[in-house]
Short mmCIF file of C-alpha atoms in Angstrom, two decimals:
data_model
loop_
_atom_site.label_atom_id
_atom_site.label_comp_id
_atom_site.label_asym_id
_atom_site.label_seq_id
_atom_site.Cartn_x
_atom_site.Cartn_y
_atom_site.Cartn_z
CA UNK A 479 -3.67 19.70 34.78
CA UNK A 480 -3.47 20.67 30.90
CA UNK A 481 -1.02 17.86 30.27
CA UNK A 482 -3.52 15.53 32.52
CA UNK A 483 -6.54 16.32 30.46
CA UNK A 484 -4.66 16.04 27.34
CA UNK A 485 -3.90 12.29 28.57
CA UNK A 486 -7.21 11.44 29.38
CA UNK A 487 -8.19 12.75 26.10
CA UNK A 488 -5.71 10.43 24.51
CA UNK A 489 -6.96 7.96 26.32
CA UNK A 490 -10.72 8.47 25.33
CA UNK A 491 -9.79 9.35 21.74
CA UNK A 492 -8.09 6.08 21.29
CA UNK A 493 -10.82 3.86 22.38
CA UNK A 494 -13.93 2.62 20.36
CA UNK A 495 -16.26 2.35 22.50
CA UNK A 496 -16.36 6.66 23.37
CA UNK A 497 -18.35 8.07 20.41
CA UNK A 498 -20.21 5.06 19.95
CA UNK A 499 -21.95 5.45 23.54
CA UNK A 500 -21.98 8.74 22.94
CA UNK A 501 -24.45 7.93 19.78
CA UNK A 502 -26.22 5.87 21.31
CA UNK A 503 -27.12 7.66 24.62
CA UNK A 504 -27.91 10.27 21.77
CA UNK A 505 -30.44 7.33 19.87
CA UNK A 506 -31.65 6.45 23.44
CA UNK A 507 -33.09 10.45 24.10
CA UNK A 508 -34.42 10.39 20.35
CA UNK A 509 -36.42 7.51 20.85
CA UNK A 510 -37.64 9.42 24.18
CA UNK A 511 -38.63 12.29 22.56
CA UNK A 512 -40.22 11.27 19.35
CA UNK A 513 -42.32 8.86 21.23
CA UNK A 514 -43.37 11.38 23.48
CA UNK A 515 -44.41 13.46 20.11
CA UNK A 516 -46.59 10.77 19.30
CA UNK A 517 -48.46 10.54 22.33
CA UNK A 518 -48.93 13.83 22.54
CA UNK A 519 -49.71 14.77 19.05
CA UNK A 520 -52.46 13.11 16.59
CA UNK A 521 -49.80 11.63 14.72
CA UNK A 522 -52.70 9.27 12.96
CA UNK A 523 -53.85 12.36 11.23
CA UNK A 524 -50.32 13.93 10.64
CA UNK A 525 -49.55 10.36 8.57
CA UNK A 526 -52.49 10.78 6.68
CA UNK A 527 -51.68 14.10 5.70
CA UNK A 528 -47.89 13.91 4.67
CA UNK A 529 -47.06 11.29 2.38
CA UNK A 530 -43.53 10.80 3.95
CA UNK A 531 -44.96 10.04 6.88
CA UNK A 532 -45.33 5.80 7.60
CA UNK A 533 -48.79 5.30 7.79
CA UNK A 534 -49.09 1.20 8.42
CA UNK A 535 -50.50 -0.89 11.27
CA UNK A 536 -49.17 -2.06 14.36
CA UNK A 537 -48.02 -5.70 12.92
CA UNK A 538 -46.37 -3.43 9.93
CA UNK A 539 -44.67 -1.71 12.25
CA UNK A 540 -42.81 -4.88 14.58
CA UNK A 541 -41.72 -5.85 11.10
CA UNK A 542 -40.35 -2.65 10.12
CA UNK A 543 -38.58 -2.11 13.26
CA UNK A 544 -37.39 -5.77 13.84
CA UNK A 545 -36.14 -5.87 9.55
CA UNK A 546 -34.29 -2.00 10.38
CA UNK A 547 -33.14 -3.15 13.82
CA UNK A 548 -31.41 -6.84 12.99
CA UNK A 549 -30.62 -6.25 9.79
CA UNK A 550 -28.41 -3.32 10.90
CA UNK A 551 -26.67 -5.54 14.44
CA UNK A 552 -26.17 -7.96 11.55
CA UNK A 553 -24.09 -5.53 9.46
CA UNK A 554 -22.32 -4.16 11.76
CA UNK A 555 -20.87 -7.86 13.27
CA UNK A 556 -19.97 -8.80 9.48
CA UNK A 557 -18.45 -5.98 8.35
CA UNK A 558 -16.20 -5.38 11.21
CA UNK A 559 -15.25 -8.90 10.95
CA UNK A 560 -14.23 -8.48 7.44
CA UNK A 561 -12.58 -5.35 8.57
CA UNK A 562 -10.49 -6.74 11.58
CA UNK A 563 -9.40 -9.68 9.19
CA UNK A 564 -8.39 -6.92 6.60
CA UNK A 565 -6.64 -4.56 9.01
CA UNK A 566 -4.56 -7.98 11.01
CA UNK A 567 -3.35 -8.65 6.69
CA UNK A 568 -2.23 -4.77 6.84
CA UNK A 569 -0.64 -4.87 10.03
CA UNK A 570 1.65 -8.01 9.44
CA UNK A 571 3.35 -5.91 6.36
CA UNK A 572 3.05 -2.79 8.21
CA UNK A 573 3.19 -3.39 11.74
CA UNK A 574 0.62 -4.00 15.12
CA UNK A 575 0.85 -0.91 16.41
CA UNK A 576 -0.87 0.84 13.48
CA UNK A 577 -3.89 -0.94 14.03
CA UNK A 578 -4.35 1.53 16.86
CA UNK A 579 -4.54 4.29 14.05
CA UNK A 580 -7.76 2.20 12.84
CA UNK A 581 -9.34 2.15 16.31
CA UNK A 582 -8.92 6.25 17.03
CA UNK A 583 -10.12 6.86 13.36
CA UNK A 584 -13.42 9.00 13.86
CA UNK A 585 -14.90 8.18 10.74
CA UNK A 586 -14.55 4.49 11.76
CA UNK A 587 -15.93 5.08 15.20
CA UNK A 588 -19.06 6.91 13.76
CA UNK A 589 -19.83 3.75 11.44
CA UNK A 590 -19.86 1.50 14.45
CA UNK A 591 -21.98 4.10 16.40
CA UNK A 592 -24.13 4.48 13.43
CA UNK A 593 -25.35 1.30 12.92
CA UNK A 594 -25.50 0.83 17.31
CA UNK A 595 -27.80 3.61 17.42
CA UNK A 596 -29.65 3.01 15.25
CA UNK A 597 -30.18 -0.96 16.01
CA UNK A 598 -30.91 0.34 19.67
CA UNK A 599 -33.46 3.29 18.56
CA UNK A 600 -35.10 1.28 16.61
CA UNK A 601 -35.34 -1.67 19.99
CA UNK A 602 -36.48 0.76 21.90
CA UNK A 603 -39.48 2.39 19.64
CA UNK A 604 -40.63 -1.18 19.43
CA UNK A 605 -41.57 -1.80 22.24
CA UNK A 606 -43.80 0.97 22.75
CA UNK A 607 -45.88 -0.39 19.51
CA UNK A 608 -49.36 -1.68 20.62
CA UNK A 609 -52.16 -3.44 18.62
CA UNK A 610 -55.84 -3.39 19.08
CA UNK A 611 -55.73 -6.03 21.94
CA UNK A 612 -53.11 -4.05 24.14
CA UNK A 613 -54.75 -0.35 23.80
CA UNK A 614 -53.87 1.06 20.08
CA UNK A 615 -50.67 2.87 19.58
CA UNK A 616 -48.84 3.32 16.58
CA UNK A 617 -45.77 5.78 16.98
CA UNK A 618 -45.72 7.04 13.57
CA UNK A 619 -43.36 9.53 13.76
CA UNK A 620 -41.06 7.50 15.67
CA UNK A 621 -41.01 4.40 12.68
CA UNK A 622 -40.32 6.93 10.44
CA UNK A 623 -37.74 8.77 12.22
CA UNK A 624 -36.27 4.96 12.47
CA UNK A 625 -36.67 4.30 8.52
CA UNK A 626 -34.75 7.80 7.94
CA UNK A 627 -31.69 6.45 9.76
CA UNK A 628 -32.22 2.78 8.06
CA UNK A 629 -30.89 5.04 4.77
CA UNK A 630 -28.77 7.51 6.62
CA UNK A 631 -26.87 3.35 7.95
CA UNK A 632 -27.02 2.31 4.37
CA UNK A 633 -25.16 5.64 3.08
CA UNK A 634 -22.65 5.12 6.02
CA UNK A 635 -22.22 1.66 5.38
CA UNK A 636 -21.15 2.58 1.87
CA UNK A 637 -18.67 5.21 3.25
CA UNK A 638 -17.16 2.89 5.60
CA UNK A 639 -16.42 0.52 2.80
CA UNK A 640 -15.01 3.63 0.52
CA UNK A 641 -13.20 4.70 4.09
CA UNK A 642 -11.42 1.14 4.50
CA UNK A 643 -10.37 0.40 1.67
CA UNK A 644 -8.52 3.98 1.03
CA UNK A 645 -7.19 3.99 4.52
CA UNK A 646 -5.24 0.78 4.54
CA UNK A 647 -3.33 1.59 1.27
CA UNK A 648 0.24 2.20 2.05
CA UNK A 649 0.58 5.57 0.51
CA UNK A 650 -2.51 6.94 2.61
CA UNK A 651 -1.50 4.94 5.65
CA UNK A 652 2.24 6.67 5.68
CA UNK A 653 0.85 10.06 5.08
CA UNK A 654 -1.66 9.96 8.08
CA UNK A 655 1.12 9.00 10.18
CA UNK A 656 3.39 11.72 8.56
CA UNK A 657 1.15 14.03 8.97
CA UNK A 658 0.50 13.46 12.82
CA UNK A 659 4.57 13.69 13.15
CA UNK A 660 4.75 16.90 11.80
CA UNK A 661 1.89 18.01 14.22
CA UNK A 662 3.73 16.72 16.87
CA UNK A 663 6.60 18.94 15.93
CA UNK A 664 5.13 21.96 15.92
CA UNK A 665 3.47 21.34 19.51
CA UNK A 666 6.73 20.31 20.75
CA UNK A 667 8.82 22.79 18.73
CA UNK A 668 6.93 25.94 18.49
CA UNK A 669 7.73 28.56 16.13
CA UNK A 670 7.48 31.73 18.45
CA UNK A 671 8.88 29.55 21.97
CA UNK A 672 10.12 32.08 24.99
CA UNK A 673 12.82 30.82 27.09
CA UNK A 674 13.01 31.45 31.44
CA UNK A 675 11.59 34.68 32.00
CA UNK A 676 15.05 37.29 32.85
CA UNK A 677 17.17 34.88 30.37
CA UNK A 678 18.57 32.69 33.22
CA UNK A 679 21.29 30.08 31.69
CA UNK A 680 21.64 26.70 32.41
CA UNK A 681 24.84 27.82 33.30
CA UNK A 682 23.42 29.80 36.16
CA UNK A 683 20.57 27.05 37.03
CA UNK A 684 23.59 24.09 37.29
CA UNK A 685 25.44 26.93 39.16
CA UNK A 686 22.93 26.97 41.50
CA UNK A 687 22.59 23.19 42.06
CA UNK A 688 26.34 22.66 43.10
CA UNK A 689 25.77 23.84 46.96
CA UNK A 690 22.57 21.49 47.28
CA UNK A 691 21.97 17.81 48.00
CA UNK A 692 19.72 15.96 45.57
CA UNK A 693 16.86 13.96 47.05
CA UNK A 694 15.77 11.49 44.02
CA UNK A 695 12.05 10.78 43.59
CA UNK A 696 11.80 7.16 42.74
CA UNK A 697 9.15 5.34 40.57
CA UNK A 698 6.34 3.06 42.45
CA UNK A 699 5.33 1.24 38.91
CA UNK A 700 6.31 -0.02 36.03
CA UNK A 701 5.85 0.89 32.46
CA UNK A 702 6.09 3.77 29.75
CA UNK A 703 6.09 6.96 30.60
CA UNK A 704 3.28 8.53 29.25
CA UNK A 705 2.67 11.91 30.62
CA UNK A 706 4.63 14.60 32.92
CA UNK A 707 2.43 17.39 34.35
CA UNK A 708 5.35 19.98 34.33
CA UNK A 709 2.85 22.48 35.72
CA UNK A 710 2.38 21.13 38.48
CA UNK A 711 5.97 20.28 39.09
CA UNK A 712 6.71 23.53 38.38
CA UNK A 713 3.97 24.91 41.73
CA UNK A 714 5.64 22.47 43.52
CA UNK A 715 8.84 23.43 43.42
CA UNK A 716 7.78 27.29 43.93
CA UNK A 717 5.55 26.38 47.22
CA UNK A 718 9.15 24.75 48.48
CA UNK A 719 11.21 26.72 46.90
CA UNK A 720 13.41 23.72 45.11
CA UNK A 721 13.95 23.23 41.90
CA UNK A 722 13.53 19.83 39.74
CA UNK A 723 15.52 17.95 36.50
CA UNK A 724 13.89 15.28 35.80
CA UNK A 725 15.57 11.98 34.43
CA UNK A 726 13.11 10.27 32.30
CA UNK A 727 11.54 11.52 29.11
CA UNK A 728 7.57 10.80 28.20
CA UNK A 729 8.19 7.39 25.73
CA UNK A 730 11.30 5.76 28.02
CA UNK A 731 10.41 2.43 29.78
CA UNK A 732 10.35 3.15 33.49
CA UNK A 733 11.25 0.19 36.08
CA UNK A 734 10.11 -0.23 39.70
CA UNK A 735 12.23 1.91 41.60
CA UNK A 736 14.21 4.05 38.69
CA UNK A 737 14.58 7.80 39.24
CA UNK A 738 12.35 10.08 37.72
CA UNK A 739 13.62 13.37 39.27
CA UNK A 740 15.88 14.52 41.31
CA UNK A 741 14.46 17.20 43.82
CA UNK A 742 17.10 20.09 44.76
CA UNK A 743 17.50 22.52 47.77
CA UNK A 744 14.37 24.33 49.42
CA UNK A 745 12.22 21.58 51.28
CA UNK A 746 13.88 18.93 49.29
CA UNK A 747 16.70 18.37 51.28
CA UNK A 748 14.18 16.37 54.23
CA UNK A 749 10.81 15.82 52.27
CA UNK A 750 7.92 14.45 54.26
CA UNK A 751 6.86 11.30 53.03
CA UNK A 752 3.66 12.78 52.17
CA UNK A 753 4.93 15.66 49.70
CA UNK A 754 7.08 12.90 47.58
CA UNK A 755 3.68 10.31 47.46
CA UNK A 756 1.80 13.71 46.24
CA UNK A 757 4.13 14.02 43.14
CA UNK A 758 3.26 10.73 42.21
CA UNK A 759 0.19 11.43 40.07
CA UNK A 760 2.44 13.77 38.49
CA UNK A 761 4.00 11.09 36.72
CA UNK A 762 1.28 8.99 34.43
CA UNK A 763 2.34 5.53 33.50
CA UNK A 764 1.38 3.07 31.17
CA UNK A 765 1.32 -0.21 28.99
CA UNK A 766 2.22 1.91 25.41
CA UNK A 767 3.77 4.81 24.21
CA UNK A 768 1.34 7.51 23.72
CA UNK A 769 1.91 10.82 20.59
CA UNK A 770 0.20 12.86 23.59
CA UNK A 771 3.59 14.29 24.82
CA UNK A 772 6.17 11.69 22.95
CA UNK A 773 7.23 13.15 19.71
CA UNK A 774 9.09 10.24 19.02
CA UNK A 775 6.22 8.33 18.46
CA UNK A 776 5.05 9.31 15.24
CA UNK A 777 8.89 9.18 13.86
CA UNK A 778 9.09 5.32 15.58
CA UNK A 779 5.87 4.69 13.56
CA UNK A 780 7.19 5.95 10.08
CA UNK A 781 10.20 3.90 10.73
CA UNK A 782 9.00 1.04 11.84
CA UNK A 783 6.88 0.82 8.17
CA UNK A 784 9.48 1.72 6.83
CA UNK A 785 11.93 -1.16 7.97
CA UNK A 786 8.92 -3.77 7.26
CA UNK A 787 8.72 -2.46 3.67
CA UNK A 788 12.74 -3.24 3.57
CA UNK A 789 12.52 -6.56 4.79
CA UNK A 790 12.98 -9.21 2.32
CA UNK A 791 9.49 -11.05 2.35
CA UNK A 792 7.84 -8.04 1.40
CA UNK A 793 10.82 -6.05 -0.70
CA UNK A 794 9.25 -2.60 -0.95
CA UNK A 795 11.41 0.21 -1.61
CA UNK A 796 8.63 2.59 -2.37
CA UNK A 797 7.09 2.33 0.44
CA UNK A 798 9.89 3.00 2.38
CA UNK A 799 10.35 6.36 0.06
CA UNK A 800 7.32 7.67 1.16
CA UNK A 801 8.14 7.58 4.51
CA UNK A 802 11.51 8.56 3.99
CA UNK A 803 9.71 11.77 2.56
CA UNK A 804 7.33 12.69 5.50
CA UNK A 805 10.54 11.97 7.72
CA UNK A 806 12.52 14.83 5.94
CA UNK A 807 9.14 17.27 6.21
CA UNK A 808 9.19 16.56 10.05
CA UNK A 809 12.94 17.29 10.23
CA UNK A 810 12.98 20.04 8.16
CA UNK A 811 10.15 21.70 10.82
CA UNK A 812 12.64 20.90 13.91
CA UNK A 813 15.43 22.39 11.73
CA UNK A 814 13.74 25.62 11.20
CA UNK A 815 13.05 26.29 14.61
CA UNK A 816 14.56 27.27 18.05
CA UNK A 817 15.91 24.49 20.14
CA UNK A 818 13.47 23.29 22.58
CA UNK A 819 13.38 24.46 25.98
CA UNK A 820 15.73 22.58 28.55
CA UNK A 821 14.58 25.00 31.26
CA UNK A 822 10.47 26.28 32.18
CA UNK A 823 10.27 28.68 34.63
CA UNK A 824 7.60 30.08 36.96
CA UNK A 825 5.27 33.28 37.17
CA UNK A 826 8.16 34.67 38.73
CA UNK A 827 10.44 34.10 35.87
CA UNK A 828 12.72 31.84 37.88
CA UNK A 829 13.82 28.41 36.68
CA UNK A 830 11.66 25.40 38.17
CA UNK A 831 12.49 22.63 35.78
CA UNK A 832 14.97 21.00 34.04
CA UNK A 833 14.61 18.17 31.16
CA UNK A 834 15.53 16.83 28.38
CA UNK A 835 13.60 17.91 25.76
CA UNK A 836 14.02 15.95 22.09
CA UNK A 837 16.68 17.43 19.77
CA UNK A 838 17.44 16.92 16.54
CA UNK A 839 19.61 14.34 16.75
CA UNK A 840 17.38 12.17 18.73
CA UNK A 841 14.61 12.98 16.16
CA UNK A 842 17.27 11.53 13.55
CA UNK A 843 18.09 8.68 15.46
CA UNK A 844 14.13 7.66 15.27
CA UNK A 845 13.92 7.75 11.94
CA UNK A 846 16.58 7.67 9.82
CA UNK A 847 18.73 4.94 12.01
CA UNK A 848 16.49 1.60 10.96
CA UNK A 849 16.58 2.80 7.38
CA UNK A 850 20.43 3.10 7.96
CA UNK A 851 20.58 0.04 9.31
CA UNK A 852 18.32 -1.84 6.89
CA UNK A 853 17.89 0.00 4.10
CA UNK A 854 21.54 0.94 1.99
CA UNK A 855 21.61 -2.80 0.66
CA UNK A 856 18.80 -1.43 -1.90
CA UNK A 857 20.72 1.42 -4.29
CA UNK A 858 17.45 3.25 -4.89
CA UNK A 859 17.16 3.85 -1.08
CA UNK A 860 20.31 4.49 -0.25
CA UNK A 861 20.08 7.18 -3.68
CA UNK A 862 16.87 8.54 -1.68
CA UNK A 863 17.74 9.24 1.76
CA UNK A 864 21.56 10.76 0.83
CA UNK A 865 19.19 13.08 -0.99
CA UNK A 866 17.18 13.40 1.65
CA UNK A 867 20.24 14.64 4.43
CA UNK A 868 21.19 17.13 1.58
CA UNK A 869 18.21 18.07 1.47
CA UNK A 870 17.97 18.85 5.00
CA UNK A 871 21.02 20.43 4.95
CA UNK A 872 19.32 23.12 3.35
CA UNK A 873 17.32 24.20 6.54
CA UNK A 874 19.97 23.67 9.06
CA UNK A 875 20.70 27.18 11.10
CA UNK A 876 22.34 25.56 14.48
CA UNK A 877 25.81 24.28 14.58
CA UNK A 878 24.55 21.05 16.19
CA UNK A 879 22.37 20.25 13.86
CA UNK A 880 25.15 20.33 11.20
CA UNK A 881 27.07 18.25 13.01
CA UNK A 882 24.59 15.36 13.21
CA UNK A 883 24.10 15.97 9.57
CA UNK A 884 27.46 15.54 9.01
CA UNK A 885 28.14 12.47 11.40
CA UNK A 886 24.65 10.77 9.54
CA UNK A 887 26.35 11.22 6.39
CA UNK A 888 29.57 9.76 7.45
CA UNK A 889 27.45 6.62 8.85
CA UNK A 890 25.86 6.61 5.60
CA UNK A 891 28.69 6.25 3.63
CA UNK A 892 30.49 3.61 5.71
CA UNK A 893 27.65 1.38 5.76
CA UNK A 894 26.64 1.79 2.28
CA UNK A 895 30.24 0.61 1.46
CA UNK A 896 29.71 -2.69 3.66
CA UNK A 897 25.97 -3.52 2.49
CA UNK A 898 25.85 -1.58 -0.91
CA UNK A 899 26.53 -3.93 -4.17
CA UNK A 900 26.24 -1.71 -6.84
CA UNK A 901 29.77 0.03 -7.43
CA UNK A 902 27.75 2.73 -9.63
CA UNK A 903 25.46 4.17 -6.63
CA UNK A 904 27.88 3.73 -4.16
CA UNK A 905 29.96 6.31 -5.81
CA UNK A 906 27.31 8.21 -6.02
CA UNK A 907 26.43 8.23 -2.75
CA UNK A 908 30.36 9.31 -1.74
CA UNK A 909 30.17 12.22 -4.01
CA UNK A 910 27.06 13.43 -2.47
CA UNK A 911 28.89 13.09 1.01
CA UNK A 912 31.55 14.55 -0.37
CA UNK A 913 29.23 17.76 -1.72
CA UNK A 914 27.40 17.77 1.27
CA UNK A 915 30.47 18.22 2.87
CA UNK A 916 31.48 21.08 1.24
CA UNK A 917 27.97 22.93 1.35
CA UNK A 918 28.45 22.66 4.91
CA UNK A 919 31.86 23.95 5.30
CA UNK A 920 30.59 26.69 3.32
CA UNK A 921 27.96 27.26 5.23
CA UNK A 922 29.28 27.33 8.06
CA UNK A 923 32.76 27.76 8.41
CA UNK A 924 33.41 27.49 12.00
CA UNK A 925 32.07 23.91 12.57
CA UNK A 926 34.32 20.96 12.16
CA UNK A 927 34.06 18.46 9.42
#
């Protein structure tokens, strides 16, 4: 259920049409209940007595609300115009799928529910405005309640411009997207984690796999795996006393008919159609990758900028600096903690579920391996990230994490010498391998090098 809600949230959060309706269902019982205020008030006399207050006539009043009302549905169509044109510019040098960042920005959500509200409180106070002719009634209250957010629109209007034009820069743009990796790590990597309750291996939870037979549970869709509900998989398999591993990861590509667990022993071995078809919302699939439970999102996104700002047409190095620095704070967290759980148990303390959860490595292979690949024909990035892995190699505790160190340093060397022109940081870049080396033998004596 928690991993459920958290998708839906995702979902929500993502979108731009949430806290816009939400504004506007919020300008829609405003307009309710300062009209009411004015019927049932003598709002004439309250104008006369507070300067503040508008005080005109009813034709004054269709022009003020008609000027407030299209002048702010006109805004908001030109400006996110402008914006959209602005954003497709920033997403050609930094890629498509950041525009999404733009769309689940809250400050950028608020601006287009400001100026909605608004236009829509303002509609809906007109039409309760009556001259002479039609039985008198000014809502005074109400117009000025609708001039006040007229100037609250134009202060927003000037944020939103501030807000743009900060948030596309690149420096601001990798951060953000830094920053939501390294949250990402410390959901998925906790500091304090606790392993199966009475320290079961996986030694013991293989062990206990060999006498049963495996009945796969097979995907009905197509498309990214966005969501597991391990709870629920895990009261599953302790009403049928079976255990699970599951095959697929949240972020892999799922086909029609691929395996996404494998159900063992208990009422497994001759499921009822009905009991596999229930597991099926377990499983949430969709047209993107999501951050919700795919930590590998945030590092794709970093490297995917980070490759663009390599490419030749755009020839940034800088860029790619920056992101090479937010990687190395995101690895540094996954260094400094325990592994990630392979096995989650039940109330009982006995092991439900197996997967397999992101490493170290992997989290190097989604960030570091485009830069690899693209970036060591530049000396000044190839300089910076063989400072970055010693710098990593710094935090490293677990001897598998100073293996992939090592066999990323190896990689970087070798392709450095194929794509690397300049003789002077090439050597370089061997003695730091070469130091690295060494720090890790040190380090740690036992593991190979």
């Amino acid at each position: 259920m928690k991993e459920r809600l958290q998708s839906t949230w995702e979902t929500v959060h993502t979108s731009f049409w949430f806290v816009p309706c939400l504004m506007a269902i919020g300008a829609f019982l405003l307009s309710l209940v300062t009209v009411s205020f004015d019927q049932r008030s003598t709002s004439a006399a309250l104008a006369e007595s507070l300067g503040f207050v508008w005080s005109g006539g009813a034709e004054g009043a269709r022009s003020l609300l008609s000027t407030i009302a299209g002048s702010m549905i006109t805004v908001a169509g030109v400006v996110f115009s402008i914006t959209i044109v602005a954003l497709t510019l920033a997403s050609s040098q930094f890629g498509p799928r950041l525009l999404r960042n733009f769309v689940r920005d809250t400050g950028n959500q608020i601006t287009l529910g400001t100026f909605i509200s608004t236009f829509l409180y303002c509609i809906l106070v007109l039409r309760t405005v009556r001259g002479q002719n039609e039985g008198s009634f000014i809502p005074f209250i109400s117009i000025t309640c609708g001039v006040a957010l007229g100037i609250a629109s134009l202060g927003v209007l000037i944020f939103f411009i501030h807000h743009v034009s900060i948030s596309i820069q690149a420096e601001n743009l990798v951060a953000k997207v830094g920053r939501e990796l390294c949250r990402a790590v410390d959901e998925h990597f906790p500091e304090n984690q606790v392993n199966t309750s009475h320290g079961e291996s996986q030694e013991l939870f293989d062990q206990s796999l060999r006498s049963l037979i495996p009945v796969p549970f097979l995907s009905t869709g197509s498309g990214y795996l966005q969501r597991i509900d391990r709870d629920k998989l895990i009261s599953h398999a302790q009403k049928t006393d079976s255990r699970i591993v599951l095959k697929k990861s949240p972020g892999d590509f799922v086909l029609s008919g691929d395996v996404l667990a494998e159900i063992w022993g208990g009422c497994a071995e001759k499921p009822p159609d009905e009991k596999l078809e229930d597991l099926t919302e377990l499983f949430g699939l969709g047209g993107q990758r999501t951050a919700s439970q795919d930590v590998r999102y945030g590092a794709r996104q970093l490297a995917e900028i980070a490759a663009r700002a390599l490419s030749p047409g755009i020839n940034d190095p800088y860029t790619a600096m920056g992101c090479i620095d937010w990687m190395v704070d995101a690895l540094s967290r996954v260094l400094r903690r325990a592994p990630a759980r392979e096995l989650l148990a039940d109330d009982r303390g006995t092991a439900r579920l197996k997967e397999a959860p992101p490493t170290f490595s992997s989290m190097c292979v989604a960030t570091l391996e485009p830069i690899i690949a693209y970036g060591l024909d530049s000396a000044i990035v190839a300089r910076y990230i063989t400072g970055a892995i010693s710098r990593l190699a710094g935090f490293a505790v677990h001897p598998e994490d100073v293996a992939s160190l090592q066999s990323f340093s190896t990689r970087i060397v070798s392709q450095a010498r194929v794509l690397l022109k300049d003789e002077e940081a090439l050597e370089e870049i061997v003695e730091s391998a070469n130091s690295l080396r060494q720090q890790l033998a040190q380090k740690f004596p036992l593991v190979p090098h």
